[in-house]
Amino acid sequence: MFRLIAADLVRHRWGALAIALLIALATALGVVVTLEERALRLGSARAAAAFDLVIGAPGSETQLVLSAVFLQPAPLTLLPGSVLAALATDPRVAYAAPVGFGDFSDDRPVIGTTQPLVDGLGGVTEGHSFRRLGDAIMGAAVPRALGDSFHPMHGLAEARGGVHSAITYRIVGRLAPTGTAWDRAILVPIEAVWRTHAPGTHGAEDHGSEGHGSEDHEDANHAAEGHAQAEAEPHDAPDPSEPGPAAGTPARTIAEAHRQREQSDAAGFDAPINPEALTAPDAPGVPAIVVKPRTIADAYRLRQAYRTDHTLAVFPGEVLTRLYGTLGDARQILAFVTLNAQLLVAAAVLLVVLIHVMGRRRQIGALRAFGAPRAVVCAVVWLEAVLVIGAGLAGGFALGFGVARLLARQISMQTGVVLPVGFAAEDGGAFLLLFAIGGLAALLPAVLAYRQSPAAALRA
Amino acid sequence: MPELHVSDLVVRFPGLERPALDIPTLQLPAGAHVALTGPSGSGKTTLINILTGLDRAPAGRVIWGDTDIGRLGEGARDRWRAGHVGLVMQEFHLFPGLSALENVLLPQRLATFRLAPGRRAEADRLLARVGIERPGQKVETLSRGQMQRVAVARALVARPPILVADEPTASLDADAGAAVAELLAALAREVGATLIVATHDARLIAGMAQVLRLEAGRLVPAGANPAAPAPTHAAVDPAA
């Protein structure tokens, strides 16, 4: 029987291949949607794992998470330095680290932060961590060597940012791989970022005297241009209860900042890190602060405490869950479209198989005439159809997996977020269900063959 | 070897006033060699289908030995046919992609999954006997005459007591037809099978001991074949 099936499939190999391919493409479509959506969920959840609580200025929660966790440049309003100072001494906080972004080096974000976040991200696997202000730690996926130097750039090159040509960072360490956007980033001490943008002073008292309303706008524009967000805030006595861009704060322009930087000529970048600077009363502002609470209860208390008119505290996991909700809706629409495509393919395949069986009526009749039991003839027809359907399904799962991997790699290269594409147990269930449906559908031509009178078939 | 008893066999087709087949009685002794002749549309293939169990007799009785095949169900008729009837048709119904040997053994494999002992050797012997030198050759590469000889070997490999051929030489040239005609008669004699051949082929008819002639679904007496190699004992109701 198997020899006959094999010979038959070989004889009709192109037709069988075309049907299998049709089934494979329809299956792959569904597999890609499922795998990619799951990979996005898992990848983004993993990327946010080190970020229990993120605090920023009031605005979009999603944007705050996208910027602080996924390092997407965006115009974020600054938090006053006093917020960080208050968090640093809060007993509910294991550590609070600033995230200052806006500078780039070869399209890689240069992030100002502190040692606790370096440790929180997994620590340094090569070289050492920050010792001097001019030290930089590269993410695991940054293609540079220890000892390399670079000048940070305001914003991305395509956004016409200027180069801080007088500022030179030297790469002294490499971060452990995290599978997140931070693998593509270069970490520098937040103090260095402050100095880059407000050389020689931590305040903005040297600059302009615009009202704070326009400063909000200015900050936003800086960020829009990819400009450093860790611009100095002018508060002499910051208070977490007051917003960063509070009353009486002057602002600087990019041109002014550059000029001042040139004048100060990277002053003091050989100086050692001074952790006290973070809690100094005149510490500049930061766009976001990553907080590691001591307990889950502390996390909720902190979120409550910092959800004020002037600060916004979010659990990235919570924001992502909301995003997943949207993603889930999109997936359902895609799944609906995919299902319809698959139904069309199934109908087309069934039609082709039925035409094929009708075309083989004489062969089937002859088999019966020569003494083959009709159950066996029925089994031959069913097995042939099931083999083609099974090959199509298996090929579709393999093809879908491959395409999902390619897509995930593409996304990883663009964002740094590693998307773990993989099959889950439920996919095995889906495969078996599809196979069972295919097996049932294949019964139709098989039953036709079973019910066919051999004499009538031979007359056909 | 079973003998054949047919009685009151009537087959009607929708839309036709007269029955397509009307045979009050027909008897053939075991081992008979009978040619079934008659013009096109006279009911030869209908009778062949009913005698081999491919179709069920709607009325009357068709008894081979002690089995009334008209009373068997579809599956039982398949099994009876597999065990008792070797069929050769005008179209060879060989399966491309399989060798001559695989084609000969295919019905046996499908019917039993495991070949009966000696079946393979019998297939080789029969293929050699019908002049197929390379049993492993794919059937689609054979000539039409060779294909029909493979079909003859397939019909005989289970050593059936009944061998039925429907226009076995109609699609062959004269030489190939003559060779197949000789083989059919000779091999049926070798295994002692009852041979019924529906044909227009005069040479094939000449090799049969008895001739049954069908006209408009009725058997008309044709008498013993004067050119027959051995007498047989077909009995036809003269009133038919």
XYZ file of C-alpha atoms in Angstrom:
700
model
C 0.000 0.000 0.000
C 2.772 2.425 0.960
C 4.624 1.620 -2.235
C 1.506 2.545 -4.215
C 1.093 5.778 -2.231
C 4.751 6.660 -2.721
C 4.567 5.938 -6.463
C 1.371 7.956 -6.737
C 2.835 10.937 -4.880
C 5.995 10.809 -6.985
C 3.892 10.678 -10.145
C 1.859 13.693 -9.046
C 4.771 15.372 -7.294
C 4.302 18.845 -8.725
C 0.613 18.946 -7.916
C 1.246 17.542 -4.437
C 4.055 20.035 -3.919
C 1.856 22.937 -5.011
C -0.888 21.893 -2.589
C 1.608 21.374 0.236
C 3.107 24.790 -0.507
C -0.314 26.423 -0.464
C -1.045 24.837 2.914
C 2.444 25.745 4.158
C 2.045 29.412 3.233
C -1.360 29.673 4.861
C -0.060 27.936 7.987
C 3.102 30.027 8.091
C 1.004 33.188 8.044
C -0.751 32.174 11.244
C 2.452 30.898 12.837
C 4.299 34.172 12.190
C 1.496 36.225 13.740
C 1.387 34.000 16.830
C 5.139 33.655 17.331
C 5.947 37.283 16.679
C 3.269 38.581 19.014
C 4.445 36.227 21.760
C 8.086 37.171 21.161
C 7.217 40.855 21.400
C 5.454 40.265 24.711
C 8.269 38.156 26.153
C 11.057 40.336 24.794
C 9.596 43.584 26.017
C 8.690 42.061 29.385
C 12.253 40.806 29.812
C 13.603 44.172 28.744
C 11.565 45.812 31.481
C 12.474 43.252 34.149
C 15.245 45.389 35.682
C 12.961 48.398 35.871
C 10.562 47.975 38.763
C 9.448 51.575 38.994
C 10.174 54.514 36.730
C 9.580 58.083 37.790
C 9.404 61.015 35.412
C 7.669 64.307 34.973
C 3.916 64.198 34.269
C 3.111 63.256 30.706
C 2.611 60.083 28.746
C 3.211 56.979 30.836
C 3.888 54.949 27.721
C 6.419 57.461 26.446
C 8.169 57.512 29.827
C 8.552 53.707 29.717
C 9.565 53.727 26.042
C 12.225 56.332 26.758
C 13.561 55.060 30.092
C 13.361 51.326 29.426
C 13.609 51.042 25.657
C 15.747 54.181 25.215
C 13.540 55.642 22.510
C 14.484 59.338 22.233
C 11.540 61.578 23.000
C 10.935 65.078 24.371
C 10.498 64.422 28.074
C 10.181 67.207 30.625
C 12.870 67.105 33.303
C 12.355 66.176 36.913
C 13.981 68.531 39.411
C 17.221 67.213 40.943
C 15.565 67.231 44.332
C 13.416 64.233 43.359
C 16.494 62.110 42.873
C 17.997 63.426 46.082
C 14.841 62.570 48.018
C 14.659 59.082 46.535
C 18.327 58.422 47.296
C 17.675 58.853 50.991
C 14.253 57.205 51.059
C 14.352 54.086 53.270
C 11.883 52.323 50.943
C 14.334 52.569 48.058
C 17.085 50.011 47.442
C 18.518 52.290 44.804
C 17.395 55.124 42.578
C 19.354 55.785 39.411
C 18.892 58.610 36.929
C 18.503 57.934 33.217
C 19.806 60.894 31.248
C 19.527 60.525 27.517
C 19.743 62.654 24.441
C 23.372 62.258 23.420
C 24.479 59.711 20.890
C 27.624 58.175 19.529
C 27.317 56.627 16.071
C 23.546 56.387 16.505
C 24.001 54.585 19.809
C 22.386 56.294 22.765
C 24.769 57.681 25.367
C 22.979 57.342 28.691
C 23.949 59.140 31.833
C 23.347 57.075 34.924
C 24.968 55.835 38.112
C 26.636 52.690 39.383
C 23.532 51.074 40.954
C 21.795 50.841 37.563
C 24.953 49.389 35.998
C 24.820 46.728 38.695
C 21.058 46.377 38.322
C 21.481 45.663 34.601
C 23.890 42.815 35.362
C 27.170 44.594 36.020
C 30.340 44.783 33.996
C 31.815 41.625 32.425
C 34.907 43.222 30.932
C 37.046 46.074 32.207
C 35.761 48.081 35.122
C 32.920 50.375 36.006
C 32.846 54.171 36.335
C 35.805 55.646 38.224
C 36.263 59.006 36.515
C 33.739 61.277 34.904
C 35.188 60.504 31.485
C 34.673 56.717 31.845
C 32.091 54.998 29.668
C 30.673 51.492 29.769
C 29.434 50.040 26.511
C 26.479 47.732 26.139
C 27.201 44.108 25.211
C 26.288 44.663 21.549
C 28.327 47.820 20.954
C 31.065 46.952 18.435
C 33.876 48.829 20.112
C 36.945 47.856 22.110
C 37.920 48.752 25.630
C 40.115 51.825 25.583
C 38.335 53.369 22.580
C 37.432 57.022 22.907
C 34.531 58.958 21.440
C 32.947 62.400 21.418
C 29.239 62.368 22.204
C 26.876 64.030 19.781
C 23.744 66.009 20.476
C 21.021 63.857 19.070
C 21.256 61.562 16.098
C 23.404 62.497 13.123
C 20.368 62.621 10.838
C 18.739 65.104 13.241
C 21.654 67.495 12.609
C 22.946 67.288 16.154
C 26.270 68.915 17.034
C 29.297 67.071 18.321
C 30.599 67.767 21.809
C 34.066 67.799 20.293
C 35.718 68.917 23.495
C 34.231 66.098 25.530
C 35.937 62.755 25.264
C 34.757 59.585 26.913
C 36.950 56.523 27.133
C 35.366 53.107 27.169
C 36.528 51.286 30.267
C 34.076 48.444 30.594
C 31.520 46.269 28.875
C 28.091 45.578 30.300
C 26.819 42.007 30.625
C 24.373 41.094 27.831
C 20.813 42.008 28.815
C 18.852 41.273 25.650
C 17.446 44.790 25.865
C 17.941 48.150 24.204
C 20.662 48.778 26.793
C 22.909 46.345 24.893
C 23.194 49.006 22.185
C 23.730 51.871 24.595
C 26.842 53.475 26.047
C 26.582 54.342 29.712
C 28.405 57.316 31.170
C 28.273 58.929 34.630
C 25.254 61.222 34.940
C 27.541 63.923 36.335
C 29.467 63.878 33.077
C 26.247 64.408 31.163
C 25.412 67.306 33.428
C 28.823 68.808 32.878
C 28.596 68.282 29.146
C 25.483 70.365 29.024
C 26.232 72.788 31.854
C 30.011 72.932 32.059
C 31.565 74.290 35.184
C 28.327 74.582 37.049
C 25.362 72.482 38.050
C 22.891 75.244 37.940
C 21.488 77.177 35.095
C 22.229 80.430 36.694
C 24.749 81.267 33.976
C 22.149 80.983 31.324
C 19.249 83.004 30.142
C 16.384 84.108 32.223
C 13.355 82.876 30.370
C 10.292 81.975 32.298
C 9.730 78.374 33.269
C 6.814 78.003 30.938
C 9.075 78.404 27.970
C 11.640 76.188 29.597
C 9.230 73.324 29.459
C 9.009 73.938 25.791
C 12.734 74.317 25.469
C 13.376 71.043 27.187
C 10.938 69.357 24.933
C 12.609 70.820 21.894
C 15.977 69.649 23.072
C 14.707 66.186 23.371
C 12.938 66.387 20.056
C 16.250 67.121 18.497
C 17.737 64.293 20.426
C 19.360 66.819 22.639
C 20.464 65.918 26.116
C 17.630 65.842 28.559
C 19.775 66.093 31.607
C 19.770 69.812 31.250
C 20.408 71.680 34.391
C 17.428 72.712 36.386
C 17.682 76.073 38.052
C 16.170 75.227 41.393
C 18.326 76.141 44.297
C 16.277 74.125 46.717
C 14.443 71.470 44.747
C 11.430 69.964 46.318
C 9.847 66.748 45.117
C 6.481 68.308 45.617
C 7.260 70.864 42.981
C 7.712 70.188 39.310
C 11.131 70.384 37.703
C 10.382 73.208 35.367
C 9.115 75.263 38.213
C 8.815 78.974 38.713
C 11.605 81.365 37.794
C 13.795 78.923 35.859
C 15.773 80.286 32.975
C 16.569 78.186 29.922
C 19.499 77.772 27.573
C 19.565 77.396 23.864
C 21.597 74.788 22.078
C 23.920 77.443 20.726
C 24.565 78.818 24.184
C 25.224 75.384 25.588
C 27.722 74.685 22.847
C 29.483 77.947 23.350
C 29.748 77.421 27.056
C 30.986 73.924 26.519
C 33.682 75.139 24.163
C 34.716 77.706 26.732
C 34.932 75.248 29.569
C 36.745 72.742 27.354
C 35.669 69.578 29.027
C 36.802 70.803 32.338
C 37.266 68.215 34.997
C 36.505 64.996 33.076
C 39.488 63.380 34.728
C 37.954 64.003 38.121
C 36.735 60.998 40.074
C 33.030 60.221 40.380
C 31.450 62.060 43.246
C 28.280 60.286 44.423
C 27.513 63.236 46.644
C 26.796 65.316 43.538
C 23.539 63.398 43.035
C 22.105 64.529 46.293
C 23.521 68.040 46.207
C 20.842 70.637 46.773
C 21.564 72.184 43.405
C 21.754 68.918 41.483
C 20.436 69.330 37.925
C 17.300 67.624 36.733
C 16.936 64.330 34.928
C 14.263 63.087 32.517
C 13.669 59.785 34.307
C 14.660 57.913 37.423
C 14.737 54.149 37.724
C 13.812 53.063 41.222
C 14.419 49.677 42.819
C 12.083 49.475 45.809
C 13.048 47.301 48.768
C 9.757 45.385 48.855
C 6.662 45.011 46.746
C 4.750 47.011 49.334
C 7.363 49.742 49.065
C 6.942 49.708 45.316
C 3.231 50.427 45.614
C 3.815 53.056 48.312
C 6.460 54.782 46.214
C 4.243 54.731 43.163
C 1.481 56.281 45.198
C 3.818 58.893 46.700
C 5.224 59.960 43.357
C 1.972 60.085 41.414
C 1.517 63.782 42.017
C 0.886 66.847 39.952
C 4.615 67.223 39.476
C 5.867 63.673 39.199
C 4.651 60.533 37.506
C 5.546 57.074 38.836
C 4.758 54.024 36.716
C 5.339 50.303 36.850
C 6.733 49.525 33.377
C 5.160 46.091 33.633
C 1.758 47.694 34.078
C 2.243 50.041 31.135
C 3.444 47.145 29.002
C 0.408 45.105 29.967
C -1.754 47.921 28.657
C 0.308 47.967 25.490
C -0.088 44.197 25.196
C -3.815 44.730 25.424
C -3.629 46.912 22.328
C -1.220 44.456 20.750
C -3.628 41.655 21.572
C -6.443 43.446 19.785
C -4.231 43.887 16.741
C -3.330 40.224 16.943
C -6.980 39.262 16.995
C -7.595 41.278 13.845
C -4.547 39.716 12.203
C -5.632 36.288 13.398
C -9.086 36.871 11.916
C -7.607 37.882 8.558
C -5.220 34.937 8.700
C -8.024 32.524 9.555
C -10.022 33.706 6.566
C -7.014 33.283 4.305
C -6.537 29.804 5.716
C -10.184 28.909 5.183
C -9.922 30.010 1.562
C -6.816 27.890 1.130
C -8.512 24.927 2.835
C -11.490 25.228 0.494
C -9.202 25.479 -2.535
C -7.190 22.478 -1.384
C -10.319 20.425 -0.774
C -11.567 21.310 -4.234
C -8.276 20.270 -5.820
C -8.247 17.005 -3.872
C -11.834 16.249 -4.872
C -11.067 16.968 -8.533
C -8.006 14.752 -8.220
C -10.049 11.905 -6.737
C -12.719 12.251 -9.416
C -9.949 12.135 -11.987
C -8.716 8.925 -10.423
C -12.070 7.195 -10.422
C -10.991 4.628 -13.000
C -7.801 3.873 -11.112
C -9.757 3.450 -7.896
C -12.348 1.305 -9.696
C -9.605 -0.853 -11.163
C -8.019 -1.372 -7.743
C -11.380 -2.572 -6.436
C -11.972 -4.734 -9.519
C -8.657 -6.508 -9.035
C -9.590 -7.359 -5.483
C -8.406 -4.500 -3.277
C -10.829 -4.152 -0.340
C -12.654 -0.852 -0.441
C -11.499 0.027 3.068
C -7.929 -0.251 1.800
C -8.692 1.892 -1.264
C -10.303 4.422 1.061
C -7.204 4.308 3.296
C -4.906 4.843 0.294
C -6.802 7.976 -0.750
C -6.990 9.258 2.848
C -3.320 8.608 3.582
C -2.213 10.360 0.420
C -4.248 13.438 1.281
C -3.108 13.384 4.902
C 0.547 13.067 3.897
C 0.296 16.113 1.644
C -1.637 18.085 4.275
C 0.794 16.996 7.018
C 3.793 17.967 4.909
C 2.182 21.342 4.238
C 1.446 21.905 7.924
C 4.932 20.873 9.049
C 6.470 23.000 6.300
C 4.239 25.892 7.330
C 5.340 25.674 10.951
C 8.987 25.530 9.892
C 8.554 28.385 7.424
C 6.626 30.456 9.966
C 9.308 29.848 12.566
C 12.027 30.895 10.131
C 10.216 34.055 9.062
C 9.408 34.947 12.685
C 13.090 34.490 13.574
C 14.155 36.717 10.693
C 11.662 39.391 11.692
C 12.715 39.158 15.327
C 16.361 39.507 14.340
C 15.530 42.527 12.249
C 13.660 44.108 15.164
C 16.496 43.197 17.543
C 19.035 44.871 15.279
C 16.930 48.003 15.202
C 15.924 48.206 18.857
C 18.377 46.017 20.746
C 15.472 44.204 22.370
C 16.002 40.482 21.960
C 12.741 38.838 20.888
C 12.704 35.214 21.965
C 10.959 33.390 19.107
C 10.029 29.884 20.112
C 7.261 27.345 20.081
C 5.225 26.767 23.209
C 3.267 23.697 24.224
C 0.091 25.329 22.939
C 1.614 25.461 19.457
C 1.934 21.679 19.538
C -1.743 21.586 20.380
C -2.514 23.925 17.491
C -0.499 21.720 15.126
C -2.341 18.603 16.272
C -5.690 20.378 15.976
C -4.899 21.546 12.434
C -3.664 18.063 11.577
C -6.861 16.554 12.959
C -8.960 19.005 10.918
C -6.873 18.130 7.853
C -7.391 14.443 8.579
C -11.145 14.959 8.834
C -11.217 16.978 5.615
C -9.248 14.236 3.877
C -12.030 11.819 4.843
C -14.291 13.445 2.269
C -12.390 12.264 -0.824
C -11.666 8.979 0.935
C -15.362 8.372 1.580
C -16.122 9.254 -2.041
C -13.633 6.598 -3.096
C -15.164 4.181 -0.592
C -18.695 4.631 -1.858
C -17.766 4.436 -5.516
C -19.014 1.343 -7.357
C -16.048 -0.254 -9.149
C -18.094 -1.013 -12.251
C -19.381 2.574 -12.431
C -15.866 3.868 -11.849
C -14.500 1.724 -14.668
C -17.231 2.932 -17.003
C -16.363 6.590 -16.195
C -13.292 -25.268 -9.626
C -16.748 -23.715 -9.444
C -19.338 -24.151 -12.109
C -21.670 -21.332 -13.005
C -25.445 -21.305 -12.636
C -27.337 -18.225 -13.727
C -31.087 -18.043 -13.517
C -33.703 -15.377 -14.128
C -31.089 -12.656 -14.457
C -32.697 -9.374 -15.512
C -30.943 -6.010 -15.569
C -32.822 -2.860 -16.431
C -31.433 0.631 -16.847
C -33.566 3.697 -16.200
C -35.143 5.127 -19.332
C -34.899 1.903 -21.352
C -38.040 -0.030 -22.135
C -36.363 -3.357 -22.697
C -34.057 -4.936 -20.148
C -30.358 -4.483 -20.883
C -29.844 -8.087 -19.909
C -32.374 -10.892 -19.727
C -30.964 -14.387 -19.208
C -33.465 -16.990 -17.931
C -30.765 -19.610 -17.502
C -27.087 -20.190 -18.191
C -24.810 -22.928 -16.997
C -21.087 -23.303 -17.497
C -19.103 -26.239 -16.209
C -15.932 -25.659 -14.242
C -12.961 -25.132 -16.543
C -15.047 -24.049 -19.524
C -13.447 -21.733 -22.104
C -16.180 -19.488 -23.430
C -16.133 -16.590 -25.857
C -18.863 -14.016 -25.285
C -19.652 -12.221 -28.487
C -22.232 -9.829 -29.768
C -22.515 -6.366 -31.200
C -21.671 -3.279 -29.208
C -24.382 -2.474 -26.674
C -25.612 -6.069 -26.574
C -24.848 -6.352 -22.837
C -21.483 -8.132 -22.843
C -19.811 -5.806 -20.314
C -22.973 -5.718 -18.182
C -22.945 -9.515 -18.012
C -19.201 -9.593 -17.298
C -19.656 -7.085 -14.448
C -22.380 -9.195 -12.891
C -20.539 -12.502 -13.333
C -17.467 -11.035 -11.626
C -19.417 -9.330 -8.831
C -18.393 -5.842 -9.925
C -22.104 -5.096 -10.182
C -24.855 -6.730 -8.212
C -27.597 -8.577 -10.069
C -30.816 -6.651 -9.342
C -32.936 -9.713 -10.110
C -32.163 -13.411 -10.521
C -29.406 -15.584 -9.184
C -25.730 -15.834 -10.094
C -24.194 -18.848 -8.395
C -20.542 -19.792 -8.708
C -20.048 -23.201 -7.068
C -22.136 -22.823 -3.979
C -21.854 -19.036 -3.650
C -24.742 -16.865 -4.805
C -22.768 -13.693 -5.406
C -25.991 -11.729 -5.933
C -26.660 -12.096 -2.217
C -23.233 -10.893 -1.116
C -22.701 -7.379 0.128
C -20.233 -5.000 -1.488
C -17.332 -5.907 0.801
C -18.051 -9.633 0.614
C -18.174 -9.458 -3.196
C -14.784 -7.684 -3.147
C -13.345 -10.471 -1.012
C -14.943 -13.198 -3.147
C -13.641 -11.563 -6.327
C -10.152 -11.236 -4.850
C -10.123 -14.937 -4.076
C -11.860 -16.311 -7.168
C -11.633 -14.037 -10.176
C -8.745 -12.886 -12.317
C -9.661 -9.933 -14.509
C -8.117 -8.700 -17.731
C -9.540 -5.560 -19.289
C -9.222 -3.724 -22.559
C -7.368 -0.979 -20.744
C -4.602 -2.523 -18.747
C -5.056 -0.483 -15.565
C -1.433 -0.818 -14.603
C -0.115 1.701 -12.107
C 2.657 3.954 -13.377
C 5.603 4.346 -11.079
C 5.452 0.695 -10.092
C 7.419 -2.083 -11.760
C 5.838 -4.962 -13.687
C 6.387 -7.224 -10.684
C 4.902 -4.685 -8.246
C 1.865 -4.313 -10.479
C 1.352 -8.064 -10.610
C 1.492 -8.288 -6.815
C -0.376 -5.035 -6.030
C -3.920 -6.443 -5.618
C -2.548 -9.193 -3.386
C -0.629 -6.720 -1.254
C -3.655 -4.467 -0.884
C -5.952 -7.381 -0.056
C -3.752 -9.120 2.485
C -0.948 -6.699 3.444
C 1.348 -9.717 3.808
C 1.922 -11.766 0.671
C 0.992 -15.423 0.824
C 4.057 -17.693 0.681
C 5.124 -18.448 -2.870
C 3.134 -15.549 -4.354
C 6.248 -13.629 -5.241
C 7.825 -16.658 -6.921
C 4.566 -17.295 -8.777
C 4.588 -13.670 -10.004
C 8.153 -14.065 -11.267
C 7.224 -17.333 -12.957
C 4.146 -15.849 -14.612
C 6.033 -12.783 -15.820
C 8.659 -15.045 -17.350
C 5.870 -17.172 -18.803
C 4.215 -14.180 -20.506
C 7.579 -13.051 -21.842
C 8.456 -10.128 -19.554
C 12.194 -10.406 -19.190
C 12.731 -7.607 -16.672
C 10.188 -7.815 -13.876
C 11.708 -4.699 -12.288
C 10.987 -2.539 -15.321
C 8.577 0.340 -14.730
C 5.326 -0.401 -16.529
C 5.149 2.979 -18.222
C 8.227 1.994 -20.220
C 6.638 -1.192 -21.612
C 4.924 -1.575 -24.989
C 1.141 -1.973 -25.045
C 1.443 -5.674 -25.833
C 3.820 -6.119 -22.901
C 1.488 -4.161 -20.655
C -1.408 -6.476 -21.443
C 0.806 -9.480 -20.789
C 1.652 -8.027 -17.376
C -2.098 -7.601 -16.826
C -2.607 -11.285 -17.715
C 0.072 -12.272 -15.220
C -1.615 -10.094 -12.577
C -4.961 -11.778 -13.228
C -3.459 -15.212 -12.707
C -1.011 -14.712 -9.844
C -3.534 -15.736 -7.172
C -4.362 -18.826 -9.265
C -8.060 -17.921 -9.478
C -10.560 -20.574 -10.593
C -12.281 -18.018 -12.824
C -10.533 -15.889 -15.430
C -12.578 -13.157 -17.111
C -11.314 -10.927 -19.897
C -13.209 -8.005 -21.402
C -11.966 -7.177 -24.902
C -8.388 -8.043 -23.933
C -7.008 -7.635 -27.450
C -9.076 -4.671 -28.624
C -6.414 -2.060 -28.005
C -3.501 -4.144 -29.309
C -2.083 -4.574 -32.780
C -2.632 -7.899 -34.529
C 0.578 -9.591 -33.394
C 0.354 -8.459 -29.810
C -3.352 -9.399 -29.780
C -2.595 -12.858 -31.083
C 0.100 -13.359 -28.472
C -2.204 -12.267 -25.645
C -5.042 -14.456 -26.977
C -2.802 -17.505 -26.993
C -1.465 -16.735 -23.541
C -4.916 -16.337 -22.034
C -6.143 -19.679 -23.299
C -2.916 -21.496 -22.514
C -2.560 -20.112 -18.999
C -6.225 -20.726 -18.168
C -5.695 -24.324 -19.243
C -2.537 -24.552 -17.166
C -4.321 -23.513 -13.987
C -7.596 -25.195 -14.932
C -9.547 -21.959 -14.693
C -12.927 -21.253 -16.198
C -12.229 -18.660 -18.900
C -14.839 -16.195 -20.113
C -13.709 -13.736 -22.756
C -15.916 -10.950 -24.094
C -14.453 -10.173 -27.515
C -14.907 -9.331 -31.162
C -11.514 -10.791 -32.010
C -12.048 -13.715 -34.399
C -8.727 -15.342 -33.496
C -9.565 -15.182 -29.820
C -13.032 -16.614 -30.496
C -11.470 -19.386 -32.520
C -9.420 -20.468 -29.508
C -12.489 -20.890 -27.287
C -14.389 -24.165 -27.002
C -17.772 -22.518 -26.735
C -19.252 -19.295 -28.005
C -22.073 -17.429 -26.292
C -23.699 -14.769 -28.369
C -25.559 -11.868 -26.857
C -28.010 -9.822 -28.855
C -30.001 -7.027 -27.280
C -29.324 -8.462 -23.845
C -30.424 -12.016 -24.703
C -28.309 -15.073 -25.247
C -28.885 -16.669 -28.587
C -27.672 -20.202 -29.320
C -24.362 -20.097 -31.118
C -23.473 -23.745 -30.741
C -20.139 -25.317 -30.175
C -17.184 -23.661 -31.783
C -16.018 -25.880 -34.633
C -12.512 -24.506 -34.334
C -12.419 -25.128 -30.601
C -9.532 -27.105 -29.161
C -11.737 -29.008 -26.691
C -15.471 -29.339 -26.146
C -17.178 -27.614 -23.286
C -20.579 -27.903 -21.822
C -22.229 -24.569 -21.906
C -25.953 -24.786 -21.677
C -28.144 -21.981 -22.847
C -31.856 -21.904 -22.594
C -33.027 -22.131 -26.206
C -36.017 -20.035 -25.325
C -33.789 -17.115 -24.353
